[in-house]
C-alpha positions as a LaTeX table, in Angstrom:
\begin{tabular}{lrrr}
\hline
Residue & $x$ (\AA) & $y$ (\AA) & $z$ (\AA) \\
\hline
Unk1 & 92.09 & 108.49 & 89.19 \\
Unk2 & 95.76 & 109.32 & 89.39 \\
Unk3 & 97.83 & 108.55 & 91.93 \\
Unk4 & 101.31 & 110.01 & 92.66 \\
Unk5 & 103.69 & 109.05 & 95.23 \\
Unk6 & 104.46 & 112.64 & 97.81 \\
Unk7 & 107.90 & 112.56 & 96.45 \\
Unk8 & 106.83 & 112.95 & 92.89 \\
Unk9 & 104.52 & 115.31 & 93.51 \\
Unk10 & 107.04 & 117.74 & 95.70 \\
Unk11 & 109.58 & 117.39 & 92.75 \\
Unk12 & 107.11 & 117.98 & 90.13 \\
Unk13 & 105.45 & 121.18 & 91.57 \\
Unk14 & 108.56 & 122.25 & 93.17 \\
Unk15 & 107.80 & 122.16 & 96.50 \\
Unk16 & 110.33 & 122.16 & 99.20 \\
Unk17 & 108.84 & 122.59 & 102.16 \\
Unk18 & 105.73 & 121.70 & 104.19 \\
Unk19 & 104.19 & 123.49 & 107.25 \\
Unk20 & 105.04 & 120.92 & 110.49 \\
Unk21 & 101.10 & 120.55 & 111.31 \\
Unk22 & 97.99 & 119.83 & 110.42 \\
Unk23 & 95.36 & 122.85 & 109.52 \\
Unk24 & 91.79 & 122.64 & 109.31 \\
Unk25 & 89.37 & 125.28 & 107.58 \\
Unk26 & 86.56 & 127.11 & 108.82 \\
Unk27 & 84.44 & 123.73 & 108.28 \\
Unk28 & 86.28 & 121.62 & 109.81 \\
Unk29 & 88.38 & 119.76 & 106.95 \\
Unk30 & 92.38 & 119.04 & 107.63 \\
Unk31 & 94.69 & 120.10 & 105.15 \\
Unk32 & 98.53 & 120.27 & 104.79 \\
Unk33 & 100.45 & 123.23 & 103.69 \\
Unk34 & 103.34 & 122.73 & 101.02 \\
Unk35 & 105.42 & 125.56 & 99.63 \\
Unk36 & 107.46 & 126.26 & 96.87 \\
Unk37 & 110.93 & 127.50 & 95.94 \\
Unk38 & 109.20 & 131.13 & 95.59 \\
Unk39 & 107.47 & 130.91 & 98.85 \\
Unk40 & 104.59 & 130.17 & 97.33 \\
Unk41 & 102.17 & 128.05 & 99.22 \\
Unk42 & 99.65 & 125.53 & 97.88 \\
Unk43 & 96.91 & 124.07 & 100.59 \\
Unk44 & 96.40 & 120.25 & 99.91 \\
Unk45 & 93.71 & 118.53 & 101.34 \\
Unk46 & 92.52 & 115.11 & 102.64 \\
Unk47 & 90.17 & 112.65 & 101.43 \\
Unk48 & 87.23 & 111.93 & 103.12 \\
Unk49 & 88.59 & 108.28 & 104.18 \\
Unk50 & 91.65 & 109.98 & 105.08 \\
Unk51 & 90.47 & 113.35 & 107.07 \\
Unk52 & 89.34 & 111.20 & 110.63 \\
Unk53 & 92.90 & 110.26 & 110.93 \\
Unk54 & 94.06 & 113.70 & 111.30 \\
Unk55 & 93.16 & 116.41 & 113.57 \\
Unk56 & 94.13 & 120.44 & 113.47 \\
Unk57 & 97.15 & 120.44 & 115.16 \\
Unk58 & 98.57 & 117.23 & 114.52 \\
Unk59 & 102.68 & 117.41 & 114.36 \\
Unk60 & 103.97 & 115.54 & 110.99 \\
Unk61 & 106.93 & 113.38 & 111.15 \\
Unk62 & 108.18 & 110.42 & 109.17 \\
Unk63 & 106.32 & 107.46 & 109.95 \\
Unk64 & 102.99 & 109.34 & 109.70 \\
Unk65 & 104.65 & 110.67 & 105.86 \\
Unk66 & 105.12 & 107.49 & 104.50 \\
Unk67 & 101.61 & 106.41 & 104.20 \\
Unk68 & 100.34 & 109.15 & 102.50 \\
Unk69 & 100.10 & 109.55 & 98.80 \\
Unk70 & 98.28 & 112.05 & 96.01 \\
Unk71 & 95.46 & 111.13 & 93.97 \\
Unk72 & 94.46 & 113.71 & 91.55 \\
Unk73 & 90.52 & 112.97 & 90.74 \\
Unk74 & 88.01 & 114.41 & 89.27 \\
Unk75 & 84.34 & 115.65 & 91.07 \\
Unk76 & 80.92 & 115.35 & 89.71 \\
Unk77 & 81.46 & 118.85 & 88.19 \\
Unk78 & 84.29 & 117.16 & 86.14 \\
Unk79 & 87.04 & 119.75 & 88.20 \\
Unk80 & 90.13 & 118.49 & 88.71 \\
Unk81 & 90.98 & 118.20 & 92.71 \\
Unk82 & 94.42 & 116.85 & 94.37 \\
Unk83 & 93.91 & 114.36 & 97.14 \\
Unk84 & 95.68 & 113.47 & 100.65 \\
Unk85 & 95.43 & 109.50 & 100.27 \\
Unk86 & 96.73 & 106.31 & 102.04 \\
Unk87 & 98.31 & 104.21 & 100.46 \\
Unk88 & 95.06 & 101.54 & 100.72 \\
Unk89 & 93.36 & 103.85 & 99.09 \\
Unk90 & 94.09 & 103.00 & 95.31 \\
Unk91 & 94.06 & 99.45 & 93.54 \\
Unk92 & 97.76 & 99.46 & 92.75 \\
Unk93 & 100.61 & 99.21 & 94.48 \\
Unk94 & 103.88 & 101.17 & 93.61 \\
Unk95 & 106.76 & 98.91 & 92.66 \\
Unk96 & 109.19 & 101.09 & 94.61 \\
Unk97 & 107.27 & 99.57 & 97.63 \\
Unk98 & 107.55 & 96.11 & 96.50 \\
Unk99 & 110.56 & 95.79 & 95.46 \\
\hline
\end{tabular}
């Protein structure tokens, strides 16, 4: 599993905007929509453990976003997936958060 801060993730993908609220797909899985400088959108889903904390229509704020980070994981089929996870979901700490 590779963990990145939201800032590093957005910078690496050239994301410049985010939809202002959490959305859910037809199965009820919550996600955020990130938009790049060419107006191309990408939906990033919350991890299973974070999904219970976010509902359709929940407005985003700095206090909500500060506790999230990005994890790149490999599923059972060997496919790489990007997920929104809580900062406590990793066994690592970001030095920027400590120092």
